[in-house]
CSV table of C-alpha atoms in Angstrom, one decimal:
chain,number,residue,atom,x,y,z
A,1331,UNK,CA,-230.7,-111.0,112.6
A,1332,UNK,CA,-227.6,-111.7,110.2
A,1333,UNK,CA,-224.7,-112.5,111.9
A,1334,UNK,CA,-221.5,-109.9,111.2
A,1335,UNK,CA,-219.5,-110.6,108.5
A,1336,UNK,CA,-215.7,-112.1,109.7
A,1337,UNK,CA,-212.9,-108.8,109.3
A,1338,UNK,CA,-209.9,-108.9,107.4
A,1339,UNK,CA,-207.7,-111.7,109.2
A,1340,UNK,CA,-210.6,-113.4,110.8
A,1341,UNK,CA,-209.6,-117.1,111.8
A,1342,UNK,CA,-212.1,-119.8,110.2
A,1343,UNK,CA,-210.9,-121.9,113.1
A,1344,UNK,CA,-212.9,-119.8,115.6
A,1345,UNK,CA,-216.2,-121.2,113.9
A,1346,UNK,CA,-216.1,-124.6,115.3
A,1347,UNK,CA,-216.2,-123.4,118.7
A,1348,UNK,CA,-218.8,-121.1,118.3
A,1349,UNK,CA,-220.4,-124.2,116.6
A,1350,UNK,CA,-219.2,-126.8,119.2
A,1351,UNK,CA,-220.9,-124.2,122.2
A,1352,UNK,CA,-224.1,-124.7,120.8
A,1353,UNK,CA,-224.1,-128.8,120.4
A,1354,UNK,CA,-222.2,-129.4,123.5
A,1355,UNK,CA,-225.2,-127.5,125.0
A,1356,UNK,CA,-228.1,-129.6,123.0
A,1357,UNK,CA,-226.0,-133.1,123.2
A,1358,UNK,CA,-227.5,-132.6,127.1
A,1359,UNK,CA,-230.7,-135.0,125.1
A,1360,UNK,CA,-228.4,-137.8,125.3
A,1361,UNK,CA,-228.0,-137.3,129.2
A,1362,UNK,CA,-231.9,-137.3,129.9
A,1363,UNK,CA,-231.7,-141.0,132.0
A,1364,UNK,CA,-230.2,-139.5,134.7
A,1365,UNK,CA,-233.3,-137.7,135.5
A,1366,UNK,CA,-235.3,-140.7,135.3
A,1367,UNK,CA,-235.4,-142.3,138.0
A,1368,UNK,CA,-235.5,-139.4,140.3
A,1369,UNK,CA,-238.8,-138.3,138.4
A,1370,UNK,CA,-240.1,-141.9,138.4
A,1371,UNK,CA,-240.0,-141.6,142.2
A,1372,UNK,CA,-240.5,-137.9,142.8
A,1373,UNK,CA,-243.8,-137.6,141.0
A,1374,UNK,CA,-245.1,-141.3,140.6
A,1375,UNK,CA,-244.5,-142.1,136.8
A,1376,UNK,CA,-244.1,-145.6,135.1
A,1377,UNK,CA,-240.4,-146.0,133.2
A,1378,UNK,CA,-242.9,-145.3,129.8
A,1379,UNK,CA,-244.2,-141.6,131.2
A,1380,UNK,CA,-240.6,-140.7,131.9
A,1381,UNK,CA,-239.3,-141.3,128.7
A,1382,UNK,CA,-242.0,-139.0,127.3
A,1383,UNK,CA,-240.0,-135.5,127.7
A,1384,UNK,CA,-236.8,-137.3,125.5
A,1385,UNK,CA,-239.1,-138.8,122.9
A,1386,UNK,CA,-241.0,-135.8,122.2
A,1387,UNK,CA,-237.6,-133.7,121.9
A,1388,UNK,CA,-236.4,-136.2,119.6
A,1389,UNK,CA,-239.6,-135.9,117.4
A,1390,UNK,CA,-239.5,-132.2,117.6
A,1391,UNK,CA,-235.8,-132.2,116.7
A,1392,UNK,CA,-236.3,-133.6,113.7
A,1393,UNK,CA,-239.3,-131.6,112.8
A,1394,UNK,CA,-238.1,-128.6,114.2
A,1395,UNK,CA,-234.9,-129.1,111.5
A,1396,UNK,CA,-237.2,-130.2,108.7
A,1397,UNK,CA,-239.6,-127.1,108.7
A,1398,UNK,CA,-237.2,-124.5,110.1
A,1399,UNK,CA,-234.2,-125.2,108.0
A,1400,UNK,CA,-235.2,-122.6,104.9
A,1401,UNK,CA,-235.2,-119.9,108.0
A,1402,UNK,CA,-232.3,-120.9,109.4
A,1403,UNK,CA,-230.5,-120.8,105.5
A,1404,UNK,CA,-232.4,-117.0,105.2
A,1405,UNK,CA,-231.9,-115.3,108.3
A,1406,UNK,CA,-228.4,-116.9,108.9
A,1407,UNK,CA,-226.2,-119.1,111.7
A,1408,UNK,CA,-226.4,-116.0,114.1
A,1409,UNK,CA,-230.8,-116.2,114.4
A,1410,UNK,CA,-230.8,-119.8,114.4
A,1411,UNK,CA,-228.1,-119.8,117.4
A,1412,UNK,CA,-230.6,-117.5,119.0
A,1413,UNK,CA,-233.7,-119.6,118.5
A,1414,UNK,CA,-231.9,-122.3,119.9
A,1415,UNK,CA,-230.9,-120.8,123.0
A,1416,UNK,CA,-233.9,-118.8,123.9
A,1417,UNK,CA,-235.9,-122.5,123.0
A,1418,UNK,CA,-233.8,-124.7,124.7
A,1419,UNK,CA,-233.0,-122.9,128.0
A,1420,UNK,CA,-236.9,-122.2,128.0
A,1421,UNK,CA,-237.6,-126.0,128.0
A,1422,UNK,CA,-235.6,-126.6,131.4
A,1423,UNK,CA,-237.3,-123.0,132.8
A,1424,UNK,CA,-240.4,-124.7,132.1
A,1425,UNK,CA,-239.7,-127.9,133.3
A,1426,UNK,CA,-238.6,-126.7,136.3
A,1427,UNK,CA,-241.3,-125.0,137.1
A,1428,UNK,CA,-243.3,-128.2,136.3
A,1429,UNK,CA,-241.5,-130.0,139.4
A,1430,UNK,CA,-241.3,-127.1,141.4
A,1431,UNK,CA,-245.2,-127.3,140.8
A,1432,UNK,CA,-245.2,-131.1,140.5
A,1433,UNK,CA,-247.1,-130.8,137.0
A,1434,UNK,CA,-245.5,-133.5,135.1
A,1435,UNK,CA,-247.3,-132.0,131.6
A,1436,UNK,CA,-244.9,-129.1,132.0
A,1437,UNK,CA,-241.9,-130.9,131.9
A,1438,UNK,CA,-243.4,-132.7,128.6
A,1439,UNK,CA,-244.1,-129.2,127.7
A,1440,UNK,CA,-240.7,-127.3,128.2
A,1441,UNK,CA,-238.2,-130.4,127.5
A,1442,UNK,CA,-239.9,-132.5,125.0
A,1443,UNK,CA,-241.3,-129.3,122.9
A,1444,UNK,CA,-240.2,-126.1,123.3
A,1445,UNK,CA,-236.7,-127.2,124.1
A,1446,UNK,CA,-237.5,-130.1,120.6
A,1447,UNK,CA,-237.8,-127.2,118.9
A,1448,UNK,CA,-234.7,-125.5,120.2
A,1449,UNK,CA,-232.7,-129.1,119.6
A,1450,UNK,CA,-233.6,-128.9,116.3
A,1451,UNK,CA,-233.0,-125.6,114.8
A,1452,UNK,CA,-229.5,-125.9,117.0
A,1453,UNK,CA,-228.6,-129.3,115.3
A,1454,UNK,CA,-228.5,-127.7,112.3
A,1455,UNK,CA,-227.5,-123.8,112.8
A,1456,UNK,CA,-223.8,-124.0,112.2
A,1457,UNK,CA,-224.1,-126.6,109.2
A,1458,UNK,CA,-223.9,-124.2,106.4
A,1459,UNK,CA,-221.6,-121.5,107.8
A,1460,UNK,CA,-219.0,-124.5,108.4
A,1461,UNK,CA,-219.1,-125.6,104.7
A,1462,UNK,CA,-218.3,-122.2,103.6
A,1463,UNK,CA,-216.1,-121.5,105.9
A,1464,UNK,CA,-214.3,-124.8,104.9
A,1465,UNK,CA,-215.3,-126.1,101.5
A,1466,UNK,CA,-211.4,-127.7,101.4
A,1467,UNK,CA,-212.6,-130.2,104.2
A,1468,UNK,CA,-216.6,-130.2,104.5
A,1469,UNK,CA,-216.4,-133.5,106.6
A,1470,UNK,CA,-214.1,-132.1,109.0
A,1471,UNK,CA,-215.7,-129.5,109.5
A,1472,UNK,CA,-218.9,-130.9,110.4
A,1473,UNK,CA,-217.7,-133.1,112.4
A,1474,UNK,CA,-216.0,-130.9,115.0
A,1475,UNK,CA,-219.6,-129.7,115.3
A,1476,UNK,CA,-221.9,-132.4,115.6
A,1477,UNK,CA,-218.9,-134.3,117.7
A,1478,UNK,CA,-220.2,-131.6,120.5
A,1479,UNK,CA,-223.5,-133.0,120.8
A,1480,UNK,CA,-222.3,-136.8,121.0
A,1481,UNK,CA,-220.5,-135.5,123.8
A,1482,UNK,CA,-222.9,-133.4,125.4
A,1483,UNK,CA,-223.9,-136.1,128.1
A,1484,UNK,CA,-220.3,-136.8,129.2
A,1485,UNK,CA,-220.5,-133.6,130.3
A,1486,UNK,CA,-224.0,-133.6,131.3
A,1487,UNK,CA,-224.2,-136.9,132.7
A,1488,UNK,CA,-222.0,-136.7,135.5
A,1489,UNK,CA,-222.9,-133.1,136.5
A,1490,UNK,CA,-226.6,-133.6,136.2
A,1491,UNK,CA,-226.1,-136.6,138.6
A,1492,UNK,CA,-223.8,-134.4,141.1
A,1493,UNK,CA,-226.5,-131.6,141.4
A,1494,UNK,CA,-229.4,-134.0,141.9
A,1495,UNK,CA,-227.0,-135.7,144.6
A,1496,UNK,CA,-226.4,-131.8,145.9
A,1497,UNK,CA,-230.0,-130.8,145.8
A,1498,UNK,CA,-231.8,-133.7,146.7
A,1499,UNK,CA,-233.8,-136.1,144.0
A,1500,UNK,CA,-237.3,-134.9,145.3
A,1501,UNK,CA,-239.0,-132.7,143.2
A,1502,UNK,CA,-237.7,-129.1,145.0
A,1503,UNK,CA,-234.3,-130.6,143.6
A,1504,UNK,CA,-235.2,-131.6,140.9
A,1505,UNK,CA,-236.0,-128.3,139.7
A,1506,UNK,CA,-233.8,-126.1,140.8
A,1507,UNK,CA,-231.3,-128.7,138.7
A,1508,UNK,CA,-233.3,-127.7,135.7
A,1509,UNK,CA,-232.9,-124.1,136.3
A,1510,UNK,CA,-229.4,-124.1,137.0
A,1511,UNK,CA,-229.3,-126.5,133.3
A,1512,UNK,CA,-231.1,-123.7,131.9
A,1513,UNK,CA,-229.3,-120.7,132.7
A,1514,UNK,CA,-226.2,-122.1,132.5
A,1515,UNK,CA,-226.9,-123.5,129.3
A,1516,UNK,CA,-228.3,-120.1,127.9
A,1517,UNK,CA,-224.9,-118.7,129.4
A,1518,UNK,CA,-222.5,-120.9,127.1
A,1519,UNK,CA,-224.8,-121.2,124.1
A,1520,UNK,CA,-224.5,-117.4,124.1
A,1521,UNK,CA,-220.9,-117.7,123.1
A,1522,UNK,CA,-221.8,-119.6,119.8
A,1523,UNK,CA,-223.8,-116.8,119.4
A,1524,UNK,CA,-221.4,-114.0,120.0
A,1525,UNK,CA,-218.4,-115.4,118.1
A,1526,UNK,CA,-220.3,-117.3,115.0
A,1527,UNK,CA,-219.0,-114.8,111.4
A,1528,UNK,CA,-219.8,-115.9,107.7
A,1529,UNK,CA,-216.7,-115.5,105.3
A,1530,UNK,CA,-216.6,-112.1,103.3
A,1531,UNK,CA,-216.8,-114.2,100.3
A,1532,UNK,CA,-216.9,-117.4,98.5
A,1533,UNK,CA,-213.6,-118.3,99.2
A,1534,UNK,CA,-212.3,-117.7,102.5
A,1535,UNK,CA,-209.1,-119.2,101.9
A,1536,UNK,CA,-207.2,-118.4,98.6
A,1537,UNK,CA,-206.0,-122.0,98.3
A,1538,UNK,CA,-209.3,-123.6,98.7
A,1539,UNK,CA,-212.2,-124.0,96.1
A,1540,UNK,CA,-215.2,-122.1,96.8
A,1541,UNK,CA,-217.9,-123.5,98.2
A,1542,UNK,CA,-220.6,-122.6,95.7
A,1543,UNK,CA,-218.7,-124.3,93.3
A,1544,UNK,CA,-220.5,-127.0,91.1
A,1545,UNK,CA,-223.4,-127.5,90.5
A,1546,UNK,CA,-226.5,-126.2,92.7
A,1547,UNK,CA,-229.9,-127.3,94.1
A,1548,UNK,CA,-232.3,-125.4,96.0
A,1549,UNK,CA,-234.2,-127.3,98.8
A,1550,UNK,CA,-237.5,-127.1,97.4
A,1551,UNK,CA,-235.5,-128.8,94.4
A,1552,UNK,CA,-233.5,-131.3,96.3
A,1553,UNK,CA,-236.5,-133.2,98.1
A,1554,UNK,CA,-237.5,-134.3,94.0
A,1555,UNK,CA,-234.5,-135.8,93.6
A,1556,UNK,CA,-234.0,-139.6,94.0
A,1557,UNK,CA,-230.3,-138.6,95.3
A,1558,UNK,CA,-232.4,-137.1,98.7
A,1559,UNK,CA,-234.2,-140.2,99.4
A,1560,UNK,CA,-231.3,-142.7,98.7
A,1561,UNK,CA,-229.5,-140.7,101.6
A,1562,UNK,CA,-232.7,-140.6,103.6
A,1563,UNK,CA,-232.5,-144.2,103.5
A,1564,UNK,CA,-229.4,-144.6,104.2
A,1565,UNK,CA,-229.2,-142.7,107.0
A,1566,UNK,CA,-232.3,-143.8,108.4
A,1567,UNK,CA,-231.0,-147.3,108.3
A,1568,UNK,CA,-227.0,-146.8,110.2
A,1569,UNK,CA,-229.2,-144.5,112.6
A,1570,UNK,CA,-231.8,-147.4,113.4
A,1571,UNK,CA,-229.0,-150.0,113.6
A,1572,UNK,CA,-226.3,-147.5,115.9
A,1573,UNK,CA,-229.6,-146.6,118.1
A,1574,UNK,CA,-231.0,-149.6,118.5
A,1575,UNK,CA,-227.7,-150.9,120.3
A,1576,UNK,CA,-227.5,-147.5,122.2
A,1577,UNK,CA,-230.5,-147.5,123.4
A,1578,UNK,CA,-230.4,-151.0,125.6
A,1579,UNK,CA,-226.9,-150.9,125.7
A,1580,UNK,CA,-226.3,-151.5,129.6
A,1581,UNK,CA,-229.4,-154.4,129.6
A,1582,UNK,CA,-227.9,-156.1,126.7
A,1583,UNK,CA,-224.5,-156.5,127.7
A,1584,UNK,CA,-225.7,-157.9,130.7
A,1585,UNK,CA,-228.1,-160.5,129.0
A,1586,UNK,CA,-225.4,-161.6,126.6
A,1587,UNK,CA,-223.0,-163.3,129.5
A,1588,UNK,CA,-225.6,-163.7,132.4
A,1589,UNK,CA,-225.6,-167.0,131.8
A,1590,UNK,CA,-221.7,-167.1,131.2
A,1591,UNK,CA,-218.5,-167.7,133.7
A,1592,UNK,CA,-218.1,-164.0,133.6
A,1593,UNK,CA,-221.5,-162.5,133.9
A,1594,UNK,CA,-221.5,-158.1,133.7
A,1595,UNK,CA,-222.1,-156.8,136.7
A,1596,UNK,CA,-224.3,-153.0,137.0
A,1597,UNK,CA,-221.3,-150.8,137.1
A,1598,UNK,CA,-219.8,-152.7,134.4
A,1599,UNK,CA,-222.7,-152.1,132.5
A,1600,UNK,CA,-222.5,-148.7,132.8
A,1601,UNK,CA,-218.6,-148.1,131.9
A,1602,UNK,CA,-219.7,-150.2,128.8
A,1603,UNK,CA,-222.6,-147.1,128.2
A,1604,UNK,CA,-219.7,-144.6,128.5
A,1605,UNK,CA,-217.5,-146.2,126.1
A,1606,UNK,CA,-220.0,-146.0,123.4
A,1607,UNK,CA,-220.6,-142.7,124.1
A,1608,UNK,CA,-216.8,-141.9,123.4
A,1609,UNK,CA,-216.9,-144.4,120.7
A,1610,UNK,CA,-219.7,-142.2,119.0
A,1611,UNK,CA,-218.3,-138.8,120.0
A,1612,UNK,CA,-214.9,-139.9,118.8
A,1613,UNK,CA,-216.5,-141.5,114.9
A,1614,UNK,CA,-218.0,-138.1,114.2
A,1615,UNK,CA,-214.6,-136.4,113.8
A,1616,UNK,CA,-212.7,-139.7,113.0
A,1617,UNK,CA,-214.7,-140.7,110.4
A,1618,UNK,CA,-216.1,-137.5,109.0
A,1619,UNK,CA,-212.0,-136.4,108.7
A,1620,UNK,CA,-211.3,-139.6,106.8
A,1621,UNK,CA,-214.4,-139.0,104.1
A,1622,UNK,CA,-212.6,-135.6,103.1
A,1623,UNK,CA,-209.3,-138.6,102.1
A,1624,UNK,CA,-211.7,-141.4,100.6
A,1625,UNK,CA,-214.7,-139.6,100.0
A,1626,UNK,CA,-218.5,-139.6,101.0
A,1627,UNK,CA,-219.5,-142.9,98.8
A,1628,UNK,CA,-216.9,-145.2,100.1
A,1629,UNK,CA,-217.0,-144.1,103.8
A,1630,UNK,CA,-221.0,-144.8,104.2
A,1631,UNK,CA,-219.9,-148.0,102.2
A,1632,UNK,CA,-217.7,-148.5,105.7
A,1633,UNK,CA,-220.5,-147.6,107.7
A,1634,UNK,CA,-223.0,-150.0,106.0
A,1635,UNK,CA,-220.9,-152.8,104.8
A,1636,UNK,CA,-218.7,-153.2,107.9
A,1637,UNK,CA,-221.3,-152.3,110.2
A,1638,UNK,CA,-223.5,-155.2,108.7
A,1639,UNK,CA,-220.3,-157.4,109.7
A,1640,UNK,CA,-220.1,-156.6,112.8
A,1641,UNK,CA,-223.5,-157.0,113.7
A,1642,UNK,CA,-223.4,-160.5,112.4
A,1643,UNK,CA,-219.9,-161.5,114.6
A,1644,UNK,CA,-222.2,-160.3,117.6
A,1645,UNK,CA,-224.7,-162.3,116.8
A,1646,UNK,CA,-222.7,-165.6,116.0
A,1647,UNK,CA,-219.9,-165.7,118.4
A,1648,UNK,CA,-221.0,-162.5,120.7
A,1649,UNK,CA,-221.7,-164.4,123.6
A,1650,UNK,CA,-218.7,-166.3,123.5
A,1651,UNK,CA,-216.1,-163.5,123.6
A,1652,UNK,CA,-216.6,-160.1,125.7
A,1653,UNK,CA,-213.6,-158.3,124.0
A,1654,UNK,CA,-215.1,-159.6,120.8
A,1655,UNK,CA,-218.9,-158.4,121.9
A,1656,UNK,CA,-217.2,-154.8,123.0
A,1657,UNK,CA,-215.2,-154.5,120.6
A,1658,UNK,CA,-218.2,-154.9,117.1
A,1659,UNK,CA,-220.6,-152.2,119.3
A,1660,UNK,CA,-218.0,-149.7,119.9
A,1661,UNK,CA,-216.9,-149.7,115.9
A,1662,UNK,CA,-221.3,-150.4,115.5
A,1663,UNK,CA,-221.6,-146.5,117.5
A,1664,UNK,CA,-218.4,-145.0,116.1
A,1665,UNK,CA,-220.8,-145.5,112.5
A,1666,UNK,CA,-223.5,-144.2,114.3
A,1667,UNK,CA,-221.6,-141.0,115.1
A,1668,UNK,CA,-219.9,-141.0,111.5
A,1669,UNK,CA,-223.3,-141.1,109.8
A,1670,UNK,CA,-224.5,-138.0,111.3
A,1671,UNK,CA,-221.3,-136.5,111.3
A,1672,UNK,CA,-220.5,-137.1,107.4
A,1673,UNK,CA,-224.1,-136.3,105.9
A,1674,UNK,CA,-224.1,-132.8,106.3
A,1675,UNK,CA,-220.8,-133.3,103.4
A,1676,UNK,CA,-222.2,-136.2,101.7
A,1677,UNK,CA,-225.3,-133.3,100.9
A,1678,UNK,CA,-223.0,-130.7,100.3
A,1679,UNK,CA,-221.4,-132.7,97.6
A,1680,UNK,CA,-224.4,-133.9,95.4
A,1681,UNK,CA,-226.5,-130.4,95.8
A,1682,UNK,CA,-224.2,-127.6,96.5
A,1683,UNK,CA,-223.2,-125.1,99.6
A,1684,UNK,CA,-226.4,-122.8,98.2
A,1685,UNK,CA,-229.4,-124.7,100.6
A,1686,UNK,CA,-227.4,-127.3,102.5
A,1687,UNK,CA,-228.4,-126.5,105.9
A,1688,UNK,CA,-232.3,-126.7,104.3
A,1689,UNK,CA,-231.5,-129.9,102.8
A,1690,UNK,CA,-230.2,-131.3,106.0
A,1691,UNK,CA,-233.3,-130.2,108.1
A,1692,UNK,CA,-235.4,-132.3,105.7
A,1693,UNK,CA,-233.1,-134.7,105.7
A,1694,UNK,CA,-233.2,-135.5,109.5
A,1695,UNK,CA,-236.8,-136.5,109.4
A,1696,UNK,CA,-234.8,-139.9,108.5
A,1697,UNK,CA,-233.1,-139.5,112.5
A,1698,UNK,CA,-236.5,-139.1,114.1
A,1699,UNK,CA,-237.7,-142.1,112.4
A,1700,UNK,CA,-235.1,-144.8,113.7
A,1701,UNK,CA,-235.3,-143.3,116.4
A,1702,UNK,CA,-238.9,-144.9,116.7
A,1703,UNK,CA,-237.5,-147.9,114.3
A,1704,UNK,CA,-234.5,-149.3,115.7
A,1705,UNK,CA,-235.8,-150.0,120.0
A,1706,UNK,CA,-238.7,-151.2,118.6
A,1707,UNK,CA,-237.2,-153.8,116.7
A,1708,UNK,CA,-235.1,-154.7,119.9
A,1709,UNK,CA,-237.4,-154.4,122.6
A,1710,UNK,CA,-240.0,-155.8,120.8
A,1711,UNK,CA,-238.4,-159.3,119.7
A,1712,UNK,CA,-236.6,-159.4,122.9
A,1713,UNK,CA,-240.1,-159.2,124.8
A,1714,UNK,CA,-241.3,-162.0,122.6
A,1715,UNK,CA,-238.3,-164.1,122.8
A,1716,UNK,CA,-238.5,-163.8,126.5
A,1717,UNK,CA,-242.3,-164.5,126.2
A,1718,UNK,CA,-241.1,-168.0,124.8
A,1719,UNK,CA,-238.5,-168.7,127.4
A,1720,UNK,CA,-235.6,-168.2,125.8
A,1721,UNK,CA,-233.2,-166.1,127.5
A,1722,UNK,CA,-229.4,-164.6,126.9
A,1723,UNK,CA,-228.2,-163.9,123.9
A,1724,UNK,CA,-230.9,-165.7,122.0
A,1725,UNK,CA,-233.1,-162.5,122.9
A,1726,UNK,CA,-231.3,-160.1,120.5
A,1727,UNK,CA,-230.5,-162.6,117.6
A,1728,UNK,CA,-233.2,-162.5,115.5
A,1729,UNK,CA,-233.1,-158.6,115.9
A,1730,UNK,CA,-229.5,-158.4,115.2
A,1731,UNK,CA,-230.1,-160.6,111.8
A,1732,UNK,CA,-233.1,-157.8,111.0
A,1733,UNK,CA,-230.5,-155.3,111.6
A,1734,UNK,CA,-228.1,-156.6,109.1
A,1735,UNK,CA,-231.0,-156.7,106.4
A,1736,UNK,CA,-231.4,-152.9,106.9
A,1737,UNK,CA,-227.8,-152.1,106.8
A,1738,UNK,CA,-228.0,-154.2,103.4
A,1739,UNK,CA,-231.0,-152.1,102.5
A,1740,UNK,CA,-228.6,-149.0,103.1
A,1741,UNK,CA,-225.5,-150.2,101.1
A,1742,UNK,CA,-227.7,-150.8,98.1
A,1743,UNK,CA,-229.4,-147.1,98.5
A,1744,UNK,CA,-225.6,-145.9,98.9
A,1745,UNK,CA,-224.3,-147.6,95.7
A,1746,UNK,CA,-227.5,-145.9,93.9
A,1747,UNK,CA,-226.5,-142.5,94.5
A,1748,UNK,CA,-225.1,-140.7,91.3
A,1749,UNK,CA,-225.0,-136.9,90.5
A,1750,UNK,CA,-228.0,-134.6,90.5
A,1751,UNK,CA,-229.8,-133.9,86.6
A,1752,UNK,CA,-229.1,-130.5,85.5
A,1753,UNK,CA,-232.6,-130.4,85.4
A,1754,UNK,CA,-232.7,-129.6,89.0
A,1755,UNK,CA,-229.6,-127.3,89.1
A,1756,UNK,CA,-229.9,-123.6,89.9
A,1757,UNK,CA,-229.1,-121.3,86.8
A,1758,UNK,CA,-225.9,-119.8,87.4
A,1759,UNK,CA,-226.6,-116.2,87.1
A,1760,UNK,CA,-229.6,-116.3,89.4
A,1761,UNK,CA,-227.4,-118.6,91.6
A,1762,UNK,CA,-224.5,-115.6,91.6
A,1763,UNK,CA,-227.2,-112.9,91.8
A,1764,UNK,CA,-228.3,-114.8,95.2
A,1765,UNK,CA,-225.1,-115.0,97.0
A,1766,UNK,CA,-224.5,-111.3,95.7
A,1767,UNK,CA,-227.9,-110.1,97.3
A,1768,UNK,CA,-226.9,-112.0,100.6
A,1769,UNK,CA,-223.3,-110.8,101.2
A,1770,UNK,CA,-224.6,-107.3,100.4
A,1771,UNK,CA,-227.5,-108.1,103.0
A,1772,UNK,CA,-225.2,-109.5,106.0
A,1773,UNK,CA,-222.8,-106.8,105.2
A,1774,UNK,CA,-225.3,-103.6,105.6
C-alpha cells in the first residue's frame, strides 16, 4: 500500500498532523494507570498482574519497531499507519471483550500484544516521511511527532477516567470503555492515514538540501557500526534515568517531604505527575527544535551532562527545597522527552534519510530496555532501604547516585560518536537507482 505521492502545491506542514494523529492515538500507553485500579478490583488482580497489559506493550513496542521497521521503510508511511490502527484498535476490541467476559488473559492479549505490535510499528511510521519532508529541520520535525505520544495521556487520562466514572468501574464498564477507546481511536488514527503524502522528490523545498544528501547506510549496514551502539547506549541510559523518575513519580515526591514541615499531600502528588507529563511533551519539541540551532552532539551533551546535575541537586539538597526538588525532575523529563524526540535526527545525520525509519526500529530496542532498567533500580533499592529502616529521602539516594553513573556512561558514548567509514556507505549510483525505483513505484 504506498501512500499517494503530495500534488503540485502540496503543504509539507500537513504531514505533522497526519503524523501527530497517529501518536496522540498510541501516547494512550502512558495513560494505562487509570485502568488499574478499576481492574485490580473488578477482576481480583494484585498491582503486579495489572501492570502486565502496559509491560507487555512496551516490550512489543520496541520489538514490534525493531523487526518491522525494514517493512515500514518498503511499503511506506501510508501501510505502517494502517498496521497500526488496525493493531492497536484490535488490542482494546480484545480487551474488551476480555472484561466483558472477565478473561483477564485477553486483555494481556489485545493490549499488551496485538495493540504492542500496533504501538510499535505506529512509533515509528511517520519517522522517515518527516525527514524528507523536512531535511532543513529533521529535529523539528520529529519532534512535532513524537510530542503526540508524550501527550497522548493528557488526553487520555482524564477521558478514560470520565467514562469509567460514566460507565461504572465494574467490568461491564470497563469494557464498553475499551470499545469506545477502540473505535474512536481507529476513527482519528484514520486521518493520519488519509492525509500522510511523500514529497515528489528529493527536495521538497527548493531552498532546502535534500535529504538523501551525504553519505548513506543501509540498516542491515548500520547495526555494524560502533556509531549504532554508542546511540544505543546513550539512549538507553537518558531513557532509564527520565523513566525511572516517571515511573514513581507521585510515591516519591511524597517520600521526599513526609517527614518535612510541608509534607505532599495525594492530589498534590498527582498535579506533580501532570507536570512531568507537560514537561516531557513540551522537551520533545523544545529540545528537538533547539538541536536543528546547536546540533545533535551538543544537545544529548545537555541531556546527559545537565541531566547528571540535576539528579545529583535532588539527591543532596532535594529534600530540603520543594521548588528546587520540582524544579531538577521537570528539566530530568523534559530530557527524557528530548531524547526520544532528537534521535530519530541524531540517526538521520550519521547514516542518511535512505533507512532511517529501519535504523530507528532497531534502535528502540534501547527504550524497551530501561524500560525494565530504570524502576528496577528504584524500586528495588528503595525496597531495601526500607527493609533497613531508613525512610524519606534516604530511599532514593543511593539510586539517584547510580543514576548519575549511567548518565556519565551516556556522555562518554556521546562524545565517541564520529562519522560513519565509507566502508559502510551505500554506492551512490545504486543509492540513486533506489530512490529512482521507489518514486516510480509510489507514483504508478
Amino acid at each position: 500500500m504506498s501512500p499517494p505521492v503530495a500534488p503540485p502545491g502540496w503543504s509539507r506542514w500537513l504531514v505533522p498532523p497526519a503524523a501527530l494523529s497517529v501518536h496522540l492515538s498510541i501516547g494512550q500507553a502512558y495513560a494505562w494507570s487509570v485502568f488499574k485500579p478499576p481492574l485490580e478490583s473488578a477482576l481480583g488482580l494484585s498491582g503486579t498482574q495489572s501492570a502486565l497489559p502496559f509491560q507487555l506493550g512496551i516490550v512489543m513496542l520496541g520489538l514490534s519497531a525493531a523487526f518491522g521497521g525494514t517493512l515500514v521503510e518498503r511499503n511506506g508511511p501510508r501501510w505502517a499507519m494502517t498496521v497500526a490502527l488496525i493493531c492497536f484498535s484490535s488490542g482494546f476490541l480484545l480487551s474488551a471483550l476480555g472484561a466483558a467476559t472477565e478473561q483477564y488473559w485477553l486483555i494481556v492479549l489485545g493490549y499488551g500484544f496485538v495493540g504492542g505490535i500496533g504501538l510499535g510499528i505506529g512509533y515509528i511510521s511517520p519517522v522517515s516521511t518527516l525527514i524528507k519532508w523536512f531535511p532543513d529541520r529533521p529535529g523539528m520535525a520529529t519532534g512535532i511527532a513524537i510530542m503526540g505520544f508524550g501527550g497522548g495521556a493528557l488526553i487520555a487520562s482524564p477521558w478514560s477516567a470520565q467514562m469509567l466514572e460514566s460507565f461504572g468501574s465494574d467490568s461491564s464498564g470497563i469494557a464498553l470503555a475499551f470499545l469506545v477507546h477502540g473505535l474512536s481511536y481507529a476513527v482519528f488514527m484514520l486521518l493520519g492515514v488519509l492525509l500522510v503524502r511523500v514529497p515528489r522528490s528529493e527536495k521538497p523545498v527548493e531552498s532546502a538540501p535534500s535529504a538523501f544528501d551525504g553519505p548513506q547506510v543501509s540498516a542491515r549496514n548500520a547495526v555494524r557500526t560502533p556509531q549504532f551502539w554508542c546511540l544505543w547506549i546513550v539512549l538507553c541510559m537518558n531513557v532509564t534515568a527520565g523513566i525511572g523518575i516517571l515511573e514513581k513519580a507521585a510515591p516519591m515526591i511524597t517520600d521526599f517531604f513526609k517527614e518535612t514541615s510541608t509534607p505532599v499531600s495525594v492530589s498534590a502528588a498527582a498535579g506533580f505527575v501532570a507536570l512531568l507529563s507537560a514537561a516531557n511533551m513540551a522537551g520533545r519539541i523544545g529540545w528537538s527544535s533547539t538541536s536543528d540551532l546547536i546540533g545533535r552532539k551538543n544537545i544529548y551533551r545537555v541531556y546527559l551532562g545537565v541531566g547528571a546535575v540535576m539528579y545529583g541537586l535532588i539527591a543532596l539538597f532535594g529534600d530540603s527545597s520543594k521548588p528546587l526538588f520540582i524544579l531538577c525532575a521537570l528539566v530530568i523529563l523534559s530530557f527524557y522527552g528530548g531524547g526520544f524526540a532528537t534521535i530519530p535526527a541524531y540517526l538521520k545525520d550519521l547514516f542518511g534519510a535512505y533507512q532511517v525509519g529501519a535504523i530507528h526500529g532497531r534502535l528502540l530496542t534501547a527504550w524497551s530496555t530501561a524500560g525494565v532498567l530504570g524502576p528496577l533500580i528504584v524500586n528495588w533499592i528503595a525496597d531495601r532501604q526500607e527493609e533497613a529502616g531508613k525512610s524519606g529521602s534516604d530511599l532514593y539516594s543511593l539510586s539517584f547516585m547510580i543514576m548519575i553513573g549511567l548518565l556519565a556512561v551516556g556522555f562518554v558514548a556521546n562524545e565517541l560518536v564520529r562519522p560513519v567509514s565509507a566502508r559502510h556507505h551505500i554506492p551512490a549510483p545504486r543509492e540513486a537507482a533506489d530512490v529512482t525505483a521507489r518514486q516510480q513505484s509510489e507514483s504508478a
